[in-house]
Amino acid sequence: MSAGIKLNEHLYWIGVNDRQTDFFEELWPIPNGIAYNSFLVLDDKVALIDAVKDISLDRYLKKIRKLVSRDRGIDYLIIKHIEPDHSGAVKILRELFPRMQIVGNRKTLELLAAFHGISENFLTVDDGSFLHLGGCRLQFHITPMVHWPETMMTFEQRHQVLFSGDVFGGFTALDDGIFDDRIRDLGPYEYEMLRYFTNVIGKYSVMVQKALAKIAGLDIRMLAPTHGLIWRNWPRHAVGLYDRWSRYEAEDGVVIVYASMYGSTENMMEAIAHSLGSETTGALRIHNLARVHPSYILTDIWRYRGVILGSPTYNTGLFPLMDHLIRLLENKMLRHRVAGVFGSCGWSGGALQELGDFIRRMKWELVEPAVEVKGAPREEDLKRCALLGANMLKQLRTGIPRGGEQGDSL
Ligand code: FEO
């Protein structure tokens, strides 16, 4: 049994991989698992920095036991974020180490009592407070709403390690090692980092920007989030990714997301995709809502600047899966996208109006024509679909709205 992984003369990673949970927060698929990172500082004082979810506790506690004798015990448990994926082990830790003080801010204490019924032996820290462990000195930076109100980052000044909480984290268990420089190809990992960001953190992008501004003056040698890789070679790269994503910056490309019950909306999608595919300079991603989990669709929409949504009318309104997707997008408050809409209807329209209303609420740029077809699309309908694709490309290239001459106005 591993005693953890040494990060420096005082610091150990003692986290666990979760390969049992199917959906993070019971919402987001994690087919490759996720890591809950926990750290142990062994100095004159012994401090745990974050705990883990209440799974694999045997493995977790054995790691602690290998490094900390029963007599020595733990002096502090620093909770930077009370969400149960990091605080699930708090009760058992308190039972095993009754002298251990739990360290957090006032908001942490309130949530600790609410989630775990613990309100004693708590050390309250404020923004900028220090905690001396011997040679190591921790400073606390309160960074609310990334991703709960009590969240704070902790900077260990001697070795310049930033414990950043969920920020800079990613999905996937740590199979190839815990360090950025141990990963042969960072591309797939960065995708899972973006998926974690869009699914979990993106809604709080404004607060992420405030947190990044707050830590901008720190000389960070190592970045240690609560999920995913420890960045010891390229911490600034991880910071740069989060900076771009939380400013809603996007890459060149278009995402078409559609649903189709009997093929009409899908035929329209094909005409749009063909017109985009013949000229596009960026990526073209196509997602059938009935086949792809919204977790992955959100990730692509966050990544690329153009999005085209297609929905049939279902019971006078949006197709339910599209309704779900736009509610998620609205909840995540993604900004600055260029959008088009299309869809088919039978005995009643309705879906396109709802899509248009959604684009306006999001303050996205709407590219015309909005194409609605009654029944199966005819040749002239498919031409309007192709025009929508062409106008999307023009808009992405020039920023000048074009088209609409043949389209339905929303
Ligand atoms: Fe990893 Fe917001 O908890």
Short mmCIF file of C-alpha atoms and ligand atoms in Angstrom, two decimals:
data_model
loop_
_atom_site.label_atom_id
_atom_site.label_comp_id
_atom_site.label_asym_id
_atom_site.label_seq_id
_atom_site.Cartn_x
_atom_site.Cartn_y
_atom_site.Cartn_z
CA MET A 1 0.00 0.00 0.00
CA SER A 2 1.43 3.34 -1.08
CA ALA A 3 2.16 5.88 1.62
CA GLY A 4 1.33 8.65 -0.78
CA ILE A 5 3.50 10.50 -3.26
CA LYS A 6 6.14 12.93 -2.09
CA LEU A 7 5.87 16.42 -3.60
CA ASN A 8 8.67 17.99 -1.57
CA GLU A 9 10.50 17.53 1.74
CA HIS A 10 7.32 18.32 3.71
CA LEU A 11 4.42 17.65 1.39
CA TYR A 12 2.68 14.42 0.29
CA TRP A 13 -0.20 13.72 -2.09
CA ILE A 14 -2.52 11.24 -0.38
CA GLY A 15 -5.53 11.51 -2.69
CA VAL A 16 -7.64 8.66 -4.07
CA ASN A 17 -8.96 7.78 -7.49
CA ASP A 18 -12.71 7.19 -7.78
CA ARG A 19 -13.46 4.55 -10.40
CA GLN A 20 -16.82 3.59 -8.93
CA THR A 21 -18.97 6.66 -9.51
CA ASP A 22 -20.74 6.82 -12.88
CA PHE A 23 -21.86 10.45 -12.77
CA PHE A 24 -20.08 13.27 -10.95
CA GLU A 25 -22.72 15.22 -8.98
CA GLU A 26 -25.04 12.50 -10.38
CA LEU A 27 -25.07 14.60 -13.55
CA TRP A 28 -21.83 14.41 -15.50
CA PRO A 29 -20.48 11.11 -16.85
CA ILE A 30 -17.01 10.16 -15.66
CA PRO A 31 -16.22 6.97 -17.61
CA ASN A 32 -12.56 7.39 -16.77
CA GLY A 33 -13.16 8.21 -13.11
CA ILE A 34 -11.99 11.21 -11.12
CA ALA A 35 -9.34 11.91 -8.48
CA TYR A 36 -9.97 13.54 -5.12
CA ASN A 37 -6.69 15.18 -4.19
CA SER A 38 -5.76 15.48 -0.54
CA PHE A 39 -2.39 16.63 0.79
CA LEU A 40 -0.46 16.10 4.00
CA VAL A 41 2.09 18.57 5.34
CA LEU A 42 4.58 17.01 7.77
CA ASP A 43 6.35 19.80 9.62
CA ASP A 44 6.55 20.79 13.30
CA LYS A 45 2.78 20.73 12.95
CA VAL A 46 0.93 18.18 10.82
CA ALA A 47 -1.75 19.49 8.52
CA LEU A 48 -4.16 17.84 6.11
CA ILE A 49 -5.21 20.01 3.21
CA ASP A 50 -8.65 18.86 2.09
CA ALA A 51 -10.06 15.38 2.59
CA VAL A 52 -11.82 13.07 0.12
CA LYS A 53 -15.30 11.77 -0.69
CA ASP A 54 -16.62 9.06 1.62
CA ILE A 55 -15.49 6.25 -0.66
CA SER A 56 -12.24 4.34 -0.57
CA LEU A 57 -11.79 5.51 3.01
CA ASP A 58 -9.78 2.41 3.92
CA ARG A 59 -7.20 3.28 1.28
CA TYR A 60 -7.17 6.92 2.29
CA LEU A 61 -6.77 6.29 6.01
CA LYS A 62 -4.01 3.73 5.42
CA LYS A 63 -2.06 6.37 3.52
CA ILE A 64 -2.37 8.71 6.48
CA ARG A 65 -1.40 5.94 8.93
CA LYS A 66 1.76 5.20 6.94
CA LEU A 67 2.89 8.80 7.38
CA VAL A 68 1.43 9.82 10.73
CA SER A 69 1.65 7.69 13.86
CA ARG A 70 -1.35 7.34 16.15
CA ASP A 71 0.61 9.17 18.89
CA ARG A 72 1.62 12.05 16.64
CA GLY A 73 -1.82 12.66 15.20
CA ILE A 74 -2.95 15.54 13.00
CA ASP A 75 -3.00 19.14 14.20
CA TYR A 76 -5.05 20.77 11.45
CA LEU A 77 -7.49 19.86 8.71
CA ILE A 78 -7.74 22.75 6.29
CA ILE A 79 -11.05 22.73 4.42
CA LYS A 80 -10.93 24.96 1.39
CA HIS A 81 -14.28 23.79 0.06
CA ILE A 82 -16.95 21.89 1.97
CA GLU A 83 -18.63 20.10 -0.96
CA PRO A 84 -18.81 16.43 0.09
CA ASP A 85 -16.40 15.21 -2.61
CA HIS A 86 -13.75 16.84 -0.40
CA SER A 87 -15.32 16.72 3.05
CA GLY A 88 -16.88 13.23 3.06
CA ALA A 89 -14.08 11.92 5.29
CA VAL A 90 -14.32 14.73 7.87
CA LYS A 91 -16.37 12.85 10.44
CA ILE A 92 -14.12 9.80 10.51
CA LEU A 93 -11.04 12.04 10.66
CA ARG A 94 -12.51 13.90 13.62
CA GLU A 95 -13.19 10.59 15.38
CA LEU A 96 -9.67 9.30 14.72
CA PHE A 97 -7.92 12.58 15.56
CA PRO A 98 -10.11 14.34 18.15
CA ARG A 99 -7.48 17.04 18.88
CA MET A 100 -7.36 18.03 15.20
CA GLN A 101 -8.57 21.60 14.60
CA ILE A 102 -10.63 22.16 11.49
CA VAL A 103 -9.53 25.30 9.69
CA GLY A 104 -11.79 27.38 7.48
CA ASN A 105 -13.53 30.73 7.21
CA ARG A 106 -16.84 31.75 8.79
CA LYS A 107 -18.81 30.44 5.84
CA THR A 108 -16.98 27.08 6.06
CA LEU A 109 -18.05 26.75 9.70
CA GLU A 110 -21.68 27.40 8.80
CA LEU A 111 -21.61 24.73 6.07
CA LEU A 112 -19.59 22.29 8.19
CA ALA A 113 -22.36 22.38 10.78
CA ALA A 114 -25.04 22.00 8.10
CA PHE A 115 -23.43 19.06 6.29
CA HIS A 116 -21.61 17.24 9.10
CA GLY A 117 -23.05 18.55 12.38
CA ILE A 118 -19.57 19.67 13.45
CA SER A 119 -19.11 23.07 15.06
CA GLU A 120 -16.42 22.53 17.71
CA ASN A 121 -12.64 22.75 17.69
CA PHE A 122 -12.74 25.02 14.65
CA LEU A 123 -10.11 27.64 13.80
CA THR A 124 -11.52 30.58 11.85
CA VAL A 125 -9.27 32.27 9.31
CA ASP A 126 -9.85 35.40 7.25
CA ASP A 127 -8.68 36.55 3.86
CA GLY A 128 -4.90 36.96 4.08
CA SER A 129 -4.52 35.08 7.41
CA PHE A 130 -1.42 32.95 8.02
CA LEU A 131 -0.99 29.58 9.68
CA HIS A 132 2.55 28.61 10.70
CA LEU A 133 3.34 24.92 10.61
CA GLY A 134 7.09 25.25 11.31
CA GLY A 135 9.17 25.89 8.20
CA CYS A 136 6.01 25.89 6.11
CA ARG A 137 3.66 28.84 6.26
CA LEU A 138 0.16 28.80 4.81
CA GLN A 139 -1.66 31.91 3.66
CA PHE A 140 -5.38 31.84 2.94
CA HIS A 141 -7.00 33.64 0.02
CA ILE A 142 -10.78 33.63 0.12
CA THR A 143 -12.14 33.15 -3.40
CA PRO A 144 -15.93 32.92 -3.02
CA MET A 145 -18.15 31.07 -5.51
CA VAL A 146 -15.49 28.99 -7.18
CA HIS A 147 -17.43 27.00 -6.70
CA TRP A 148 -19.30 27.48 -3.39
CA PRO A 149 -19.43 30.58 -1.18
CA GLU A 150 -16.82 29.35 1.33
CA THR A 151 -14.13 28.43 -1.19
CA MET A 152 -10.63 29.65 -0.54
CA MET A 153 -7.19 28.94 -1.91
CA THR A 154 -4.19 28.21 0.28
CA PHE A 155 -0.65 29.21 -0.63
CA GLU A 156 2.28 27.45 1.04
CA GLN A 157 4.88 30.16 0.90
CA ARG A 158 8.09 28.25 1.55
CA HIS A 159 7.71 25.90 -1.42
CA GLN A 160 5.36 28.19 -3.36
CA VAL A 161 2.59 25.63 -3.75
CA LEU A 162 -0.92 26.91 -4.45
CA PHE A 163 -3.71 24.62 -3.26
CA SER A 164 -6.38 25.98 -5.55
CA GLY A 165 -9.51 23.94 -4.79
CA ASP A 166 -11.68 22.96 -7.74
CA VAL A 167 -10.09 25.62 -9.94
CA PHE A 168 -7.63 24.06 -12.43
CA GLY A 169 -9.12 20.62 -11.76
CA GLY A 170 -10.28 18.06 -14.30
CA PHE A 171 -12.19 14.83 -14.69
CA THR A 172 -10.41 11.44 -15.03
CA ALA A 173 -8.57 9.36 -12.50
CA LEU A 174 -4.83 9.88 -12.42
CA ASP A 175 -3.69 6.78 -14.29
CA ASP A 176 -0.32 7.87 -15.62
CA GLY A 177 0.92 9.60 -12.50
CA ILE A 178 -0.15 12.73 -10.70
CA PHE A 179 2.19 15.26 -12.35
CA ASP A 180 1.72 17.26 -15.54
CA ASP A 181 5.15 16.22 -16.83
CA ARG A 182 4.27 12.52 -16.53
CA ILE A 183 1.47 12.78 -19.10
CA ARG A 184 2.65 11.87 -22.60
CA ASP A 185 -0.18 13.70 -24.36
CA LEU A 186 -1.82 16.54 -22.45
CA GLY A 187 -4.49 17.04 -25.16
CA PRO A 188 -7.02 14.47 -23.89
CA TYR A 189 -6.39 15.59 -20.32
CA GLU A 190 -6.99 19.24 -21.22
CA TYR A 191 -10.27 18.19 -22.85
CA GLU A 192 -11.37 16.57 -19.56
CA MET A 193 -10.24 19.71 -17.75
CA LEU A 194 -12.42 21.83 -20.03
CA ARG A 195 -15.32 19.40 -19.60
CA TYR A 196 -14.98 19.71 -15.82
CA PHE A 197 -14.80 23.49 -16.14
CA THR A 198 -17.88 23.78 -18.36
CA ASN A 199 -19.95 21.26 -16.39
CA VAL A 200 -19.08 22.38 -12.87
CA ILE A 201 -17.25 25.72 -12.68
CA GLY A 202 -18.14 27.70 -15.83
CA LYS A 203 -21.27 29.27 -14.36
CA TYR A 204 -18.97 31.13 -11.97
CA SER A 205 -16.63 32.47 -14.65
CA VAL A 206 -16.87 36.03 -13.35
CA MET A 207 -15.77 34.81 -9.93
CA VAL A 208 -12.99 32.73 -11.50
CA GLN A 209 -11.68 35.93 -13.09
CA LYS A 210 -11.74 37.63 -9.68
CA ALA A 211 -9.89 34.67 -8.14
CA LEU A 212 -7.27 34.75 -10.92
CA ALA A 213 -6.74 38.46 -10.30
CA LYS A 214 -6.29 37.74 -6.61
CA ILE A 215 -3.55 35.14 -7.15
CA ALA A 216 -1.87 37.02 -10.00
CA GLY A 217 0.87 38.33 -7.71
CA LEU A 218 1.85 34.91 -6.34
CA ASP A 219 5.01 33.25 -7.63
CA ILE A 220 3.48 29.79 -8.07
CA ARG A 221 5.92 26.90 -8.48
CA MET A 222 3.35 24.15 -8.11
CA LEU A 223 -0.39 24.15 -8.63
CA ALA A 224 -2.30 21.57 -6.60
CA PRO A 225 -6.06 21.48 -7.33
CA THR A 226 -8.55 19.18 -5.60
CA HIS A 227 -9.09 17.16 -8.80
CA GLY A 228 -6.74 16.13 -11.56
CA LEU A 229 -3.09 16.77 -12.25
CA ILE A 230 -0.56 18.49 -10.04
CA TRP A 231 1.07 21.13 -12.24
CA ARG A 232 4.75 21.35 -11.30
CA ASN A 233 6.27 22.05 -14.71
CA TRP A 234 3.65 24.24 -16.39
CA PRO A 235 1.45 25.82 -13.69
CA ARG A 236 1.14 28.98 -15.80
CA HIS A 237 -0.27 26.91 -18.65
CA ALA A 238 -3.12 25.69 -16.45
CA VAL A 239 -3.76 29.24 -15.25
CA GLY A 240 -3.81 30.42 -18.88
CA LEU A 241 -6.40 27.81 -19.85
CA TYR A 242 -8.73 28.82 -17.04
CA ASP A 243 -8.21 32.48 -17.87
CA ARG A 244 -9.28 31.91 -21.49
CA TRP A 245 -12.25 29.73 -20.65
CA SER A 246 -13.58 32.05 -17.95
CA ARG A 247 -13.35 35.01 -20.35
CA TYR A 248 -15.54 32.97 -22.78
CA GLU A 249 -12.78 33.01 -25.40
CA ALA A 250 -13.46 30.54 -28.16
CA GLU A 251 -11.62 28.74 -30.92
CA ASP A 252 -12.60 28.89 -34.60
CA GLY A 253 -15.29 26.35 -35.29
CA VAL A 254 -18.98 25.56 -35.37
CA VAL A 255 -21.02 23.12 -33.31
CA ILE A 256 -24.30 21.86 -34.74
CA VAL A 257 -26.60 20.34 -32.14
CA TYR A 258 -29.85 18.83 -33.31
CA ALA A 259 -32.64 16.40 -32.54
CA SER A 260 -34.78 14.71 -35.13
CA MET A 261 -37.73 12.36 -34.66
CA TYR A 262 -38.40 11.29 -38.25
CA GLY A 263 -35.47 12.72 -40.23
CA SER A 264 -36.67 16.16 -41.42
CA THR A 265 -34.55 18.18 -38.99
CA GLU A 266 -31.66 15.82 -39.63
CA ASN A 267 -31.90 16.43 -43.41
CA MET A 268 -31.77 20.16 -42.71
CA MET A 269 -28.72 19.63 -40.49
CA GLU A 270 -26.99 17.77 -43.34
CA ALA A 271 -27.51 20.71 -45.70
CA ILE A 272 -26.12 23.15 -43.13
CA ALA A 273 -23.17 20.89 -42.33
CA HIS A 274 -22.39 20.45 -46.03
CA SER A 275 -22.28 24.19 -46.62
CA LEU A 276 -20.08 24.66 -43.53
CA GLY A 277 -17.87 21.69 -44.29
CA SER A 278 -17.09 22.84 -47.82
CA GLU A 279 -15.47 26.04 -46.60
CA THR A 280 -14.93 26.00 -42.87
CA THR A 281 -11.52 26.91 -41.55
CA GLY A 282 -12.17 25.78 -37.99
CA ALA A 283 -13.59 22.63 -36.47
CA LEU A 284 -17.04 21.31 -37.32
CA ARG A 285 -18.71 19.27 -34.57
CA ILE A 286 -22.11 17.66 -34.98
CA HIS A 287 -24.07 16.26 -32.05
CA ASN A 288 -27.34 14.36 -32.10
CA LEU A 289 -28.96 15.15 -28.76
CA ALA A 290 -30.49 11.69 -28.54
CA ARG A 291 -27.05 10.08 -28.76
CA VAL A 292 -24.66 12.39 -26.90
CA HIS A 293 -24.74 13.40 -23.24
CA PRO A 294 -25.10 17.19 -22.70
CA SER A 295 -21.84 17.14 -20.72
CA TYR A 296 -19.90 16.73 -23.99
CA ILE A 297 -22.11 19.11 -25.96
CA LEU A 298 -21.66 21.89 -23.39
CA THR A 299 -17.92 21.38 -23.63
CA ASP A 300 -17.89 21.85 -27.41
CA ILE A 301 -20.20 24.87 -27.28
CA TRP A 302 -17.88 26.45 -24.72
CA ARG A 303 -14.92 25.66 -26.93
CA TYR A 304 -16.11 26.97 -30.32
CA ARG A 305 -17.53 30.34 -31.31
CA GLY A 306 -20.35 29.24 -33.62
CA VAL A 307 -23.34 27.18 -32.53
CA ILE A 308 -26.33 26.11 -34.62
CA LEU A 309 -29.30 24.56 -32.80
CA GLY A 310 -31.90 22.45 -34.59
CA SER A 311 -35.09 21.16 -33.03
CA PRO A 312 -38.37 19.74 -34.26
CA THR A 313 -41.50 21.08 -32.65
CA TYR A 314 -42.79 18.67 -30.05
CA ASN A 315 -46.26 19.25 -28.56
CA THR A 316 -46.17 22.91 -29.74
CA GLY A 317 -42.77 23.58 -28.14
CA LEU A 318 -39.14 22.54 -28.13
CA PHE A 319 -38.11 18.92 -28.36
CA PRO A 320 -37.55 17.97 -24.68
CA LEU A 321 -33.85 17.15 -25.05
CA MET A 322 -33.22 20.54 -26.67
CA ASP A 323 -35.27 22.19 -23.94
CA HIS A 324 -32.97 20.53 -21.39
CA LEU A 325 -29.84 21.65 -23.23
CA ILE A 326 -30.83 25.31 -23.47
CA ARG A 327 -31.77 25.35 -19.78
CA LEU A 328 -28.30 24.04 -18.97
CA LEU A 329 -26.70 26.67 -21.22
CA GLU A 330 -28.76 29.42 -19.63
CA ASN A 331 -27.80 28.16 -16.19
CA LYS A 332 -24.11 28.18 -17.14
CA MET A 333 -24.44 31.77 -18.43
CA LEU A 334 -22.12 31.27 -21.40
CA ARG A 335 -21.52 34.54 -23.25
CA HIS A 336 -20.30 35.75 -26.65
CA ARG A 337 -21.39 33.12 -29.11
CA VAL A 338 -22.67 33.40 -32.68
CA ALA A 339 -25.78 31.29 -33.18
CA GLY A 340 -28.18 29.99 -35.81
CA VAL A 341 -31.43 28.04 -35.44
CA PHE A 342 -33.45 25.66 -37.58
CA GLY A 343 -36.08 22.98 -37.26
CA SER A 344 -39.11 21.24 -38.67
CA CYS A 345 -42.69 21.08 -37.51
CA GLY A 346 -45.85 19.17 -38.31
CA TRP A 347 -49.30 20.41 -37.34
CA SER A 348 -47.95 23.25 -35.21
CA GLY A 349 -44.79 25.35 -35.00
CA GLY A 350 -43.26 26.60 -31.76
CA ALA A 351 -39.72 25.24 -31.42
CA LEU A 352 -38.05 27.94 -33.50
CA GLN A 353 -39.72 30.74 -31.58
CA GLU A 354 -38.40 29.27 -28.33
CA LEU A 355 -34.90 28.89 -29.77
CA GLY A 356 -34.95 32.51 -30.95
CA ASP A 357 -36.11 33.70 -27.52
CA PHE A 358 -33.29 31.70 -25.95
CA ILE A 359 -30.64 33.28 -28.22
CA ARG A 360 -31.93 36.74 -27.30
CA ARG A 361 -31.88 35.97 -23.56
CA MET A 362 -28.28 34.79 -23.91
CA LYS A 363 -27.42 37.99 -25.85
CA TRP A 364 -25.75 35.85 -28.53
CA GLU A 365 -25.50 37.13 -32.11
CA LEU A 366 -28.23 35.54 -34.22
CA VAL A 367 -27.28 34.61 -37.78
CA GLU A 368 -30.12 34.55 -40.30
CA PRO A 369 -32.02 32.93 -41.81
CA ALA A 370 -33.80 31.07 -39.05
CA VAL A 371 -35.12 28.14 -41.05
CA GLU A 372 -38.41 26.49 -40.14
CA VAL A 373 -39.91 23.83 -42.39
CA LYS A 374 -43.38 22.32 -42.27
CA GLY A 375 -43.09 18.60 -42.90
CA ALA A 376 -40.21 17.29 -45.00
CA PRO A 377 -37.74 19.87 -46.35
CA ARG A 378 -37.95 20.62 -50.09
CA GLU A 379 -35.16 21.80 -52.35
CA GLU A 380 -35.75 25.48 -51.56
CA ASP A 381 -35.76 24.74 -47.83
CA LEU A 382 -32.41 22.99 -48.08
CA LYS A 383 -31.04 26.02 -49.96
CA ARG A 384 -32.06 28.22 -47.04
CA CYS A 385 -30.27 25.79 -44.71
CA ALA A 386 -27.16 26.08 -46.86
CA LEU A 387 -27.49 29.86 -46.70
CA LEU A 388 -27.63 29.70 -42.91
CA GLY A 389 -24.34 27.75 -42.96
CA ALA A 390 -22.74 30.20 -45.38
CA ASN A 391 -23.87 33.19 -43.34
CA MET A 392 -22.51 31.63 -40.18
CA LEU A 393 -19.11 31.34 -41.87
CA LYS A 394 -19.26 34.94 -43.07
CA GLN A 395 -20.21 36.12 -39.60
CA LEU A 396 -17.36 34.19 -37.98
CA ARG A 397 -14.87 35.53 -40.55
CA THR A 398 -15.94 39.13 -40.75
CA GLY A 399 -18.15 39.80 -37.79
CA ILE A 400 -20.61 41.46 -40.23
CA PRO A 401 -24.15 40.01 -40.10
CA ARG A 402 -25.19 38.77 -43.51
CA GLY A 403 -28.21 37.06 -45.02
CA GLY A 404 -31.82 36.93 -44.01
CA GLU A 405 -33.05 37.76 -47.47
CA GLN A 406 -34.73 34.39 -47.88
CA GLY A 407 -35.21 33.58 -44.23
CA ASP A 408 -37.96 33.59 -41.67
CA SER A 409 -37.51 36.37 -39.15
CA LEU A 410 -37.79 35.54 -35.49
FE1 FEO B 1 -14.72 19.13 -6.18
FE2 FEO B 1 -16.94 21.68 -5.86
O1 FEO B 1 -16.14 20.05 -5.40
#
